[in-house]
mmCIF file of C-alpha atoms in Angstrom:
data_model
loop_
_atom_site.group_PDB
_atom_site.id
_atom_site.type_symbol
_atom_site.label_atom_id
_atom_site.label_comp_id
_atom_site.label_asym_id
_atom_site.label_seq_id
_atom_site.Cartn_x
_atom_site.Cartn_y
_atom_site.Cartn_z
ATOM 1 C CA MET A 1 51.308 -38.415 -28.199
ATOM 2 C CA GLN A 2 54.753 -38.871 -28.001
ATOM 3 C CA THR A 3 56.109 -42.025 -26.101
ATOM 4 C CA LEU A 4 56.585 -41.700 -22.312
ATOM 5 C CA SER A 5 58.760 -43.060 -20.055
ATOM 6 C CA SER A 6 57.975 -44.092 -16.668
ATOM 7 C CA ASP A 7 59.995 -41.594 -14.933
ATOM 8 C CA GLU A 8 58.337 -38.874 -17.110
ATOM 9 C CA ILE A 9 55.033 -40.238 -16.796
ATOM 10 C CA LEU A 10 55.620 -39.836 -12.676
ATOM 11 C CA ALA A 11 57.219 -36.355 -13.303
ATOM 12 C CA ALA A 12 54.305 -34.966 -14.471
ATOM 13 C CA PHE A 13 52.273 -35.450 -11.178
ATOM 14 C CA VAL A 14 52.575 -33.278 -8.190
ATOM 15 C CA ARG A 15 55.131 -34.594 -5.873
ATOM 16 C CA SER A 16 52.442 -35.405 -3.106
ATOM 17 C CA GLU A 17 50.194 -37.511 -5.717
ATOM 18 C CA ARG A 18 52.936 -39.592 -6.954
ATOM 19 C CA LYS A 19 52.481 -41.864 -4.345
ATOM 20 C CA LYS A 20 48.915 -42.980 -5.908
ATOM 21 C CA VAL A 21 49.990 -43.235 -9.360
ATOM 22 C CA VAL A 22 50.504 -47.223 -10.452
ATOM 23 C CA LEU A 23 51.932 -47.034 -13.996
ATOM 24 C CA PRO A 24 49.813 -48.487 -16.965
ATOM 25 C CA VAL A 25 50.817 -51.507 -19.110
ATOM 26 C CA GLU A 26 52.421 -50.332 -22.288
ATOM 27 C CA PRO A 27 49.402 -48.029 -24.164
ATOM 28 C CA PRO A 28 49.117 -47.760 -27.850
ATOM 29 C CA TRP A 29 50.959 -44.344 -27.924
ATOM 30 C CA GLU A 30 50.289 -43.583 -31.732
ATOM 31 C CA SER A 31 46.852 -43.683 -31.146
ATOM 32 C CA LEU A 32 46.681 -41.461 -28.243
ATOM 33 C CA ASP A 33 45.964 -37.545 -27.639
ATOM 34 C CA TYR A 34 46.694 -37.993 -24.018
ATOM 35 C CA LEU A 35 47.364 -40.948 -21.564
ATOM 36 C CA GLY A 36 44.585 -42.224 -19.365
ATOM 37 C CA TRP A 37 44.168 -45.113 -17.650
ATOM 38 C CA ILE A 38 42.446 -46.412 -14.171
ATOM 39 C CA HIS A 39 43.908 -47.581 -11.027
ATOM 40 C CA ARG A 40 43.698 -51.563 -10.623
ATOM 41 C CA SER A 41 41.377 -50.982 -7.619
ATOM 42 C CA GLY A 42 38.994 -49.082 -9.857
ATOM 43 C CA HIS A 43 39.027 -46.204 -7.459
ATOM 44 C CA LEU A 44 41.325 -43.735 -9.230
ATOM 45 C CA GLY A 45 41.990 -42.644 -12.586
ATOM 46 C CA PHE A 46 45.052 -40.999 -14.008
ATOM 47 C CA ILE A 47 45.627 -38.748 -16.920
ATOM 48 C CA VAL A 48 48.537 -37.332 -18.238
ATOM 49 C CA CYS A 49 48.573 -34.619 -21.117
ATOM 50 C CA GLU A 50 50.521 -32.004 -22.791
ATOM 51 C CA HIS A 51 49.379 -28.672 -21.391
ATOM 52 C CA ASP A 52 51.124 -25.102 -21.930
ATOM 53 C CA ALA A 53 54.275 -26.944 -23.449
ATOM 54 C CA GLN A 54 54.553 -29.264 -20.324
ATOM 55 C CA LEU A 55 53.046 -32.619 -19.243
ATOM 56 C CA LYS A 56 50.502 -32.300 -16.740
ATOM 57 C CA GLY A 57 49.345 -35.327 -14.635
ATOM 58 C CA LEU A 58 45.796 -35.436 -12.666
ATOM 59 C CA VAL A 59 44.947 -37.838 -10.082
ATOM 60 C CA LEU A 60 40.879 -38.266 -10.162
ATOM 61 C CA GLU A 61 38.624 -39.976 -7.936
ATOM 62 C CA ARG A 62 36.442 -42.573 -9.722
ATOM 63 C CA SER A 63 33.113 -43.690 -9.099
ATOM 64 C CA VAL A 64 30.852 -45.525 -11.786
ATOM 65 C CA VAL A 65 27.606 -43.967 -12.732
ATOM 66 C CA ARG A 66 24.608 -46.471 -11.741
ATOM 67 C CA THR A 67 20.944 -45.284 -12.568
ATOM 68 C CA PRO A 68 17.855 -47.282 -13.135
ATOM 69 C CA GLY A 69 16.083 -47.780 -16.509
ATOM 70 C CA LEU A 70 17.649 -47.221 -19.618
ATOM 71 C CA ARG A 71 19.908 -44.236 -19.630
ATOM 72 C CA ARG A 72 22.531 -43.134 -21.697
ATOM 73 C CA PHE A 73 25.406 -40.374 -20.900
ATOM 74 C CA MET A 74 27.818 -38.572 -22.641
ATOM 75 C CA CYS A 75 31.595 -38.305 -22.076
ATOM 76 C CA ASP A 76 32.536 -34.523 -21.241
ATOM 77 C CA LEU A 77 35.489 -35.159 -23.112
ATOM 78 C CA CYS A 78 35.166 -37.065 -26.408
ATOM 79 C CA CYS A 79 31.237 -36.814 -26.263
ATOM 80 C CA THR A 80 30.986 -40.372 -27.152
ATOM 81 C CA LEU A 81 27.311 -42.033 -25.595
ATOM 82 C CA HIS A 82 27.657 -44.824 -23.136
ATOM 83 C CA GLU A 83 25.125 -46.807 -21.701
ATOM 84 C CA GLN A 84 25.102 -47.622 -17.791
ATOM 85 C CA GLY A 85 28.482 -48.604 -16.541
ATOM 86 C CA GLY A 86 30.350 -47.099 -19.468
ATOM 87 C CA ILE A 87 30.832 -43.748 -17.922
ATOM 88 C CA ALA A 88 32.146 -42.555 -14.310
ATOM 89 C CA SER A 89 31.985 -39.415 -12.529
ATOM 90 C CA PHE A 90 35.793 -38.145 -11.931
ATOM 91 C CA THR A 91 36.501 -35.838 -9.241
ATOM 92 C CA ARG A 92 39.444 -33.782 -8.736
ATOM 93 C CA TRP A 93 39.943 -32.020 -5.705
ATOM 94 C CA ASN A 94 41.920 -28.534 -4.971
ATOM 95 C CA ARG A 95 45.248 -28.961 -2.855
ATOM 96 C CA ASP A 96 43.439 -28.132 0.461
ATOM 97 C CA ARG A 97 40.470 -30.371 -0.548
ATOM 98 C CA THR A 98 38.015 -27.653 0.181
ATOM 99 C CA ARG A 99 36.795 -27.700 -3.380
ATOM 100 C CA ALA A 100 36.089 -30.321 -5.992
ATOM 101 C CA ARG A 101 34.829 -30.561 -9.899
ATOM 102 C CA SER A 102 33.353 -33.738 -10.896
ATOM 103 C CA HIS A 103 33.043 -34.462 -14.579
ATOM 104 C CA LEU A 104 31.687 -37.576 -16.491
ATOM 105 C CA PHE A 105 34.065 -39.215 -18.837
ATOM 106 C CA CYS A 106 34.348 -42.712 -20.393
ATOM 107 C CA ALA A 107 34.856 -44.863 -17.692
ATOM 108 C CA ASP A 108 38.158 -46.222 -18.769
ATOM 109 C CA LEU A 109 39.529 -42.994 -19.831
ATOM 110 C CA GLN A 110 40.104 -44.179 -23.348
ATOM 111 C CA CYS A 111 38.576 -41.428 -25.271
ATOM 112 C CA SER A 112 41.311 -41.512 -27.741
ATOM 113 C CA GLN A 113 40.340 -44.795 -28.792
ATOM 114 C CA TYR A 114 36.662 -43.921 -28.978
ATOM 115 C CA VAL A 115 37.129 -41.036 -31.262
ATOM 116 C CA ARG A 116 39.047 -43.208 -33.599
ATOM 117 C CA GLY A 117 36.506 -46.060 -33.532
ATOM 118 C CA LYS A 118 39.083 -48.494 -32.132
ATOM 119 C CA ARG A 119 36.856 -48.921 -29.149
ATOM 120 C CA THR A 120 32.720 -48.692 -29.384
ATOM 121 C CA THR A 121 30.192 -48.818 -26.809
ATOM 122 C CA GLY A 122 27.344 -50.818 -27.870
ATOM 123 C CA CYS A 123 25.515 -47.499 -28.112
ATOM 124 C CA VAL A 124 24.166 -45.611 -31.122
ATOM 125 C CA GLN A 125 26.155 -42.772 -31.869
ATOM 126 C CA MET A 126 25.024 -39.375 -32.461
ATOM 127 C CA THR A 127 25.620 -38.398 -36.376
ATOM 128 C CA GLU A 128 28.508 -35.772 -36.531
ATOM 129 C CA THR A 129 29.539 -33.560 -39.269
ATOM 130 C CA LEU A 130 33.081 -33.392 -37.690
ATOM 131 C CA ASP A 131 35.774 -35.777 -39.348
ATOM 132 C CA LEU A 132 38.734 -37.512 -37.389
ATOM 133 C CA SER A 133 40.441 -34.231 -36.918
ATOM 134 C CA GLY A 134 38.031 -32.334 -35.862
ATOM 135 C CA LYS A 135 36.915 -34.676 -32.982
ATOM 136 C CA VAL A 136 40.285 -34.906 -32.017
ATOM 137 C CA GLU A 137 40.667 -31.112 -31.653
ATOM 138 C CA ARG A 138 37.453 -30.958 -29.788
ATOM 139 C CA LEU A 139 38.986 -33.957 -27.071
ATOM 140 C CA THR A 140 42.111 -31.827 -27.030
ATOM 141 C CA ALA A 141 40.224 -28.604 -26.404
ATOM 142 C CA ASN A 142 37.894 -30.123 -23.422
ATOM 143 C CA LEU A 143 40.878 -31.540 -21.964
ATOM 144 C CA ALA A 144 42.820 -28.126 -21.970
ATOM 145 C CA ARG A 145 39.762 -26.763 -20.466
ATOM 146 C CA LEU A 146 39.665 -29.435 -17.830
ATOM 147 C CA VAL A 147 43.417 -28.762 -17.049
ATOM 148 C CA THR A 148 43.017 -24.850 -16.910
ATOM 149 C CA GLY A 149 39.918 -25.079 -14.794
ATOM 150 C CA LEU A 150 41.867 -27.142 -12.236
ATOM 151 C CA GLU A 151 44.554 -24.383 -12.256
ATOM 152 C CA HIS A 152 42.303 -21.333 -11.769
ATOM 153 C CA GLY A 153 39.228 -22.773 -10.031
#
């Protein structure tokens, strides 16, 4: 992902959501496919990505998934397996708050780092035949589907 200034990051969000955005600390731009971070209070997640040749910002409500027992969950974006606490439910509401969509994502929104092996979960991952470029392509395609689904749903 290209390096973005604070102004560019804020401009990616809808004007009414900008007041919720708390800017991230300096991310590792060279290994990001999108910019994802968590509000310091933990209740919101933010994603900035390129979609249809423009930057899109998403504000997502976040709640950590807690279940009894040894369960594993897969991130809907990067397909990384996580144990309890490593995955969170992220919800995006439409503008009039009448409809919501929820997805399970890496709790820290650092899918690019998991795909590249720069972060690990402590969970045994499934064996894949995809190389790194295939995994990155899958991640960006899943992210594009998320943004498109929010625009049209």
